[in-house]
Amino acid sequence: MAALRSLVRQEAVKVVLYTRPGCPVFGMRRPIADEEAGCAAFVSHVLAEIQANARAGDRFFLPGLRLTRYRDSWDDGNPAQAETSVDRSAAIADAQQRLGSLADVGVHVILEAPKPLFKAPPFRCADWFNASNPICADGFSVPRNEIAQRRAEAMAALGSVAATGPAITIYDPLPHLCDEQICRAFVAGQPLFFDGDHLSARGNAVLYDSLSAALRN
């Protein structure tokens, strides 16, 4: 969000946000029609509005989690559970059709690849008085190859959708948030992440140049 606000200020572009919590345009779990009714109606409305009003050259940016968290930020016990009901092939085919229809009217669709995930939420651990909280014990760094393995299936799914045509591309924030070996939630004492998977204002600033380039190009 902070990066998009910077884009409006610095590039003088118009940004329109469509958001409904827990309701992704391409969540990779199932076709949109199989999501709960409110979500399916929302996504269908958004895509129809974009198709009706967008001009050739407009960008449609789709950020998203796309992975199972290590744990929820407020869950001090069990780790997050993977979803059991998944029809990824049908979800991919649905996204290819829906996003391909936007590309047909000249909209450039940009899919965000999964960002790093962390086992401890920085906002619950960053201060001296809560650093000893048990939820902080797993720390704030994860090997990059572990993240690569966790997101391999998601990357393959995104690649399948991007193969629909040249107007659908992937923006990968991971190389800008990790070094060659480690992904860290804190860099030089500053948090890149607010919780286990959402960027902080600093994290948004780190990504701004690469994201703005991806949206321009």
Short mmCIF file of C-alpha atoms in Angstrom, two decimals:
data_model
loop_
_atom_site.label_atom_id
_atom_site.label_comp_id
_atom_site.label_asym_id
_atom_site.label_seq_id
_atom_site.Cartn_x
_atom_site.Cartn_y
_atom_site.Cartn_z
CA MET A 1 0.00 0.00 0.00
CA ALA A 2 2.77 2.48 0.91
CA ALA A 3 4.56 1.72 -2.35
CA LEU A 4 1.39 2.49 -4.32
CA ARG A 5 0.95 5.78 -2.48
CA SER A 6 4.52 6.66 -3.42
CA LEU A 7 3.75 5.74 -7.01
CA VAL A 8 0.83 8.18 -7.05
CA ARG A 9 2.96 10.99 -5.62
CA GLN A 10 6.12 10.43 -7.63
CA GLU A 11 4.80 9.18 -10.97
CA ALA A 12 1.50 11.11 -11.04
CA VAL A 13 -0.45 8.00 -12.02
CA LYS A 14 -3.98 7.12 -10.98
CA VAL A 15 -4.32 4.06 -8.75
CA VAL A 16 -7.66 2.38 -8.07
CA LEU A 17 -7.71 -0.18 -5.25
CA TYR A 18 -10.08 -3.14 -5.14
CA THR A 19 -9.90 -5.14 -1.94
CA ARG A 20 -11.92 -7.67 0.02
CA PRO A 21 -10.10 -9.54 2.82
CA GLY A 22 -9.52 -13.20 2.09
CA CYS A 23 -10.85 -12.88 -1.46
CA PRO A 24 -8.08 -13.13 -4.07
CA VAL A 25 -8.61 -12.85 -7.82
CA PHE A 26 -6.19 -15.75 -8.17
CA GLY A 27 -5.77 -17.60 -4.90
CA MET A 28 -4.73 -20.87 -6.58
CA ARG A 29 -7.04 -22.94 -4.38
CA ARG A 30 -10.16 -23.21 -6.56
CA PRO A 31 -12.01 -21.36 -9.34
CA ILE A 32 -13.56 -18.06 -8.35
CA ALA A 33 -17.06 -19.45 -8.81
CA ASP A 34 -16.33 -21.99 -6.05
CA GLU A 35 -15.33 -19.36 -3.48
CA GLU A 36 -17.94 -18.17 -0.99
CA ALA A 37 -20.75 -16.27 -2.69
CA GLY A 38 -19.74 -12.78 -1.56
CA CYS A 39 -16.17 -13.26 -2.74
CA ALA A 40 -17.17 -14.72 -6.10
CA ALA A 41 -19.58 -11.83 -6.72
CA PHE A 42 -16.96 -9.26 -5.72
CA VAL A 43 -14.26 -10.66 -8.03
CA SER A 44 -16.68 -11.02 -10.95
CA HIS A 45 -17.80 -7.40 -10.46
CA VAL A 46 -14.21 -6.11 -10.30
CA LEU A 47 -13.13 -7.92 -13.45
CA ALA A 48 -16.24 -6.83 -15.33
CA GLU A 49 -15.71 -3.20 -14.29
CA ILE A 50 -12.08 -3.27 -15.37
CA GLN A 51 -12.92 -4.87 -18.70
CA ALA A 52 -15.61 -2.26 -19.33
CA ASN A 53 -13.62 0.82 -18.31
CA ALA A 54 -9.90 0.10 -18.72
CA ARG A 55 -7.89 1.60 -21.54
CA ALA A 56 -5.17 -0.14 -23.49
CA GLY A 57 -1.94 0.12 -21.53
CA ASP A 58 -3.54 0.10 -18.09
CA ARG A 59 -1.94 -2.15 -15.47
CA PHE A 60 -3.77 -4.63 -13.24
CA PHE A 61 -1.49 -5.57 -10.33
CA LEU A 62 -2.38 -8.65 -8.29
CA PRO A 63 -0.43 -8.97 -5.03
CA GLY A 64 -1.20 -11.90 -2.76
CA LEU A 65 0.01 -14.29 -0.10
CA ARG A 66 -0.36 -17.49 -2.18
CA LEU A 67 1.36 -19.59 0.51
CA THR A 68 0.42 -21.16 3.83
CA ARG A 69 1.81 -19.13 6.73
CA TYR A 70 4.18 -20.75 9.21
CA ARG A 71 1.75 -19.57 11.90
CA ASP A 72 -0.84 -16.90 12.50
CA SER A 73 0.43 -13.75 14.19
CA TRP A 74 -1.84 -14.17 17.20
CA ASP A 75 -1.59 -17.95 17.51
CA ASP A 76 0.90 -18.82 20.23
CA GLY A 77 0.21 -22.53 19.87
CA ASN A 78 -0.23 -24.58 16.74
CA PRO A 79 1.20 -23.52 13.37
CA ALA A 80 -1.08 -22.47 10.56
CA GLN A 81 -2.77 -25.35 8.78
CA ALA A 82 -2.62 -25.92 5.05
CA GLU A 83 -5.98 -25.86 3.30
CA THR A 84 -7.24 -29.35 2.50
CA SER A 85 -9.73 -28.50 -0.29
CA VAL A 86 -7.61 -27.44 -3.25
CA ASP A 87 -8.30 -27.72 -6.98
CA ARG A 88 -5.26 -25.94 -8.36
CA SER A 89 -5.62 -27.08 -11.96
CA ALA A 90 -9.16 -25.70 -12.13
CA ALA A 91 -8.02 -22.46 -10.44
CA ILE A 92 -5.25 -22.03 -13.02
CA ALA A 93 -7.60 -22.63 -15.93
CA ASP A 94 -10.10 -20.15 -14.46
CA ALA A 95 -7.39 -17.49 -14.02
CA GLN A 96 -6.10 -18.05 -17.54
CA GLN A 97 -9.56 -17.41 -18.95
CA ARG A 98 -10.48 -14.44 -16.75
CA LEU A 99 -7.14 -12.63 -16.87
CA GLY A 100 -6.68 -13.48 -20.52
CA SER A 101 -9.91 -11.62 -21.27
CA LEU A 102 -8.41 -8.50 -19.68
CA ALA A 103 -5.26 -8.89 -21.73
CA ASP A 104 -7.44 -9.06 -24.84
CA VAL A 105 -8.60 -5.48 -24.23
CA GLY A 106 -5.04 -4.20 -23.75
CA VAL A 107 -4.67 -4.46 -19.98
CA HIS A 108 -1.26 -5.61 -18.75
CA VAL A 109 -1.75 -8.05 -15.87
CA ILE A 110 1.08 -8.26 -13.32
CA LEU A 111 1.06 -11.19 -10.89
CA GLU A 112 3.10 -10.80 -7.72
CA ALA A 113 5.21 -13.83 -6.79
CA PRO A 114 5.17 -14.90 -3.12
CA LYS A 115 7.25 -12.84 -0.72
CA PRO A 116 9.25 -14.45 2.12
CA LEU A 117 7.40 -15.76 5.15
CA PHE A 118 8.64 -15.66 8.73
CA LYS A 119 7.97 -17.82 11.75
CA ALA A 120 7.75 -14.92 14.22
CA PRO A 121 5.81 -11.64 13.78
CA PRO A 122 8.12 -8.62 14.21
CA PHE A 123 5.40 -6.36 15.65
CA ARG A 124 5.00 -8.70 18.62
CA CYS A 125 8.73 -9.03 19.28
CA ALA A 126 10.55 -5.85 18.30
CA ASP A 127 10.51 -4.08 21.68
CA TRP A 128 12.62 -5.02 24.69
CA PHE A 129 9.57 -5.75 26.82
CA ASN A 130 8.09 -8.36 24.47
CA ALA A 131 11.22 -9.89 22.94
CA SER A 132 11.01 -12.85 25.34
CA ASN A 133 7.49 -13.78 24.19
CA PRO A 134 7.53 -17.50 23.20
CA ILE A 135 6.13 -16.66 19.78
CA CYS A 136 9.44 -14.88 19.04
CA ALA A 137 11.59 -17.96 19.68
CA ASP A 138 11.83 -19.04 16.03
CA GLY A 139 13.49 -15.76 15.09
CA PHE A 140 13.36 -13.50 12.08
CA SER A 141 15.40 -15.21 9.39
CA VAL A 142 14.65 -18.10 7.06
CA PRO A 143 17.04 -19.74 4.56
CA ARG A 144 16.26 -18.54 1.08
CA ASN A 145 16.25 -22.09 -0.27
CA GLU A 146 13.55 -23.00 2.27
CA ILE A 147 11.37 -20.17 0.98
CA ALA A 148 12.12 -21.25 -2.59
CA GLN A 149 10.93 -24.76 -1.81
CA ARG A 150 7.78 -23.53 -0.07
CA ARG A 151 6.80 -21.38 -3.03
CA ALA A 152 7.84 -23.73 -5.85
CA GLU A 153 4.29 -24.96 -6.51
CA ALA A 154 2.93 -21.42 -6.43
CA MET A 155 5.60 -20.24 -8.86
CA ALA A 156 4.70 -23.05 -11.26
CA ALA A 157 1.03 -22.05 -11.08
CA LEU A 158 1.85 -18.39 -11.70
CA GLY A 159 4.03 -19.42 -14.62
CA SER A 160 1.15 -21.36 -16.14
CA VAL A 161 -1.10 -18.30 -15.97
CA ALA A 162 1.62 -16.00 -17.32
CA ALA A 163 2.08 -18.39 -20.25
CA THR A 164 -1.40 -17.35 -21.41
CA GLY A 165 0.16 -14.45 -23.29
CA PRO A 166 2.80 -11.69 -23.22
CA ALA A 167 0.41 -9.23 -21.52
CA ILE A 168 0.51 -11.32 -18.31
CA THR A 169 3.81 -11.14 -16.42
CA ILE A 170 5.22 -11.96 -12.98
CA TYR A 171 6.81 -9.48 -10.59
CA ASP A 172 9.07 -11.23 -8.07
CA PRO A 173 9.86 -9.23 -4.93
CA LEU A 174 11.92 -11.97 -3.30
CA PRO A 175 15.34 -11.05 -4.80
CA HIS A 176 14.93 -7.53 -3.42
CA LEU A 177 14.02 -8.71 0.09
CA CYS A 178 16.60 -11.50 0.55
CA ASP A 179 20.29 -11.91 0.01
CA GLU A 180 21.63 -14.99 -1.76
CA GLN A 181 21.40 -17.17 1.34
CA ILE A 182 18.98 -15.69 3.88
CA CYS A 183 15.67 -13.84 4.02
CA ARG A 184 15.51 -11.52 7.03
CA ALA A 185 12.61 -9.66 8.57
CA PHE A 186 15.03 -7.06 10.00
CA VAL A 187 17.84 -5.43 8.03
CA ALA A 188 20.21 -2.96 9.70
CA GLY A 189 17.87 -2.87 12.68
CA GLN A 190 14.85 -1.86 10.61
CA PRO A 191 11.87 -4.16 10.06
CA LEU A 192 11.11 -5.04 6.45
CA PHE A 193 8.00 -6.86 7.63
CA PHE A 194 5.22 -5.92 10.05
CA ASP A 195 4.17 -9.49 10.76
CA GLY A 196 5.05 -12.87 9.27
CA ASP A 197 4.13 -11.93 5.70
CA HIS A 198 3.05 -8.26 5.41
CA LEU A 199 5.62 -5.61 4.51
CA SER A 200 6.37 -2.66 6.75
CA ALA A 201 6.72 0.87 5.42
CA ARG A 202 10.46 0.21 5.16
CA GLY A 203 9.83 -2.98 3.19
CA ASN A 204 7.60 -1.06 0.79
CA ALA A 205 10.37 1.49 0.31
CA VAL A 206 12.87 -1.27 -0.47
CA LEU A 207 10.57 -2.59 -3.20
CA TYR A 208 9.50 0.75 -4.64
CA ASP A 209 12.05 1.05 -7.47
CA SER A 210 11.61 -2.52 -8.71
CA LEU A 211 7.83 -2.41 -8.41
CA SER A 212 7.49 0.93 -10.19
CA ALA A 213 9.74 -0.39 -12.98
CA ALA A 214 7.59 -3.52 -13.30
CA LEU A 215 4.43 -1.40 -13.53
CA ARG A 216 5.96 0.95 -16.09
CA ASN A 217 7.38 -1.80 -18.27
#
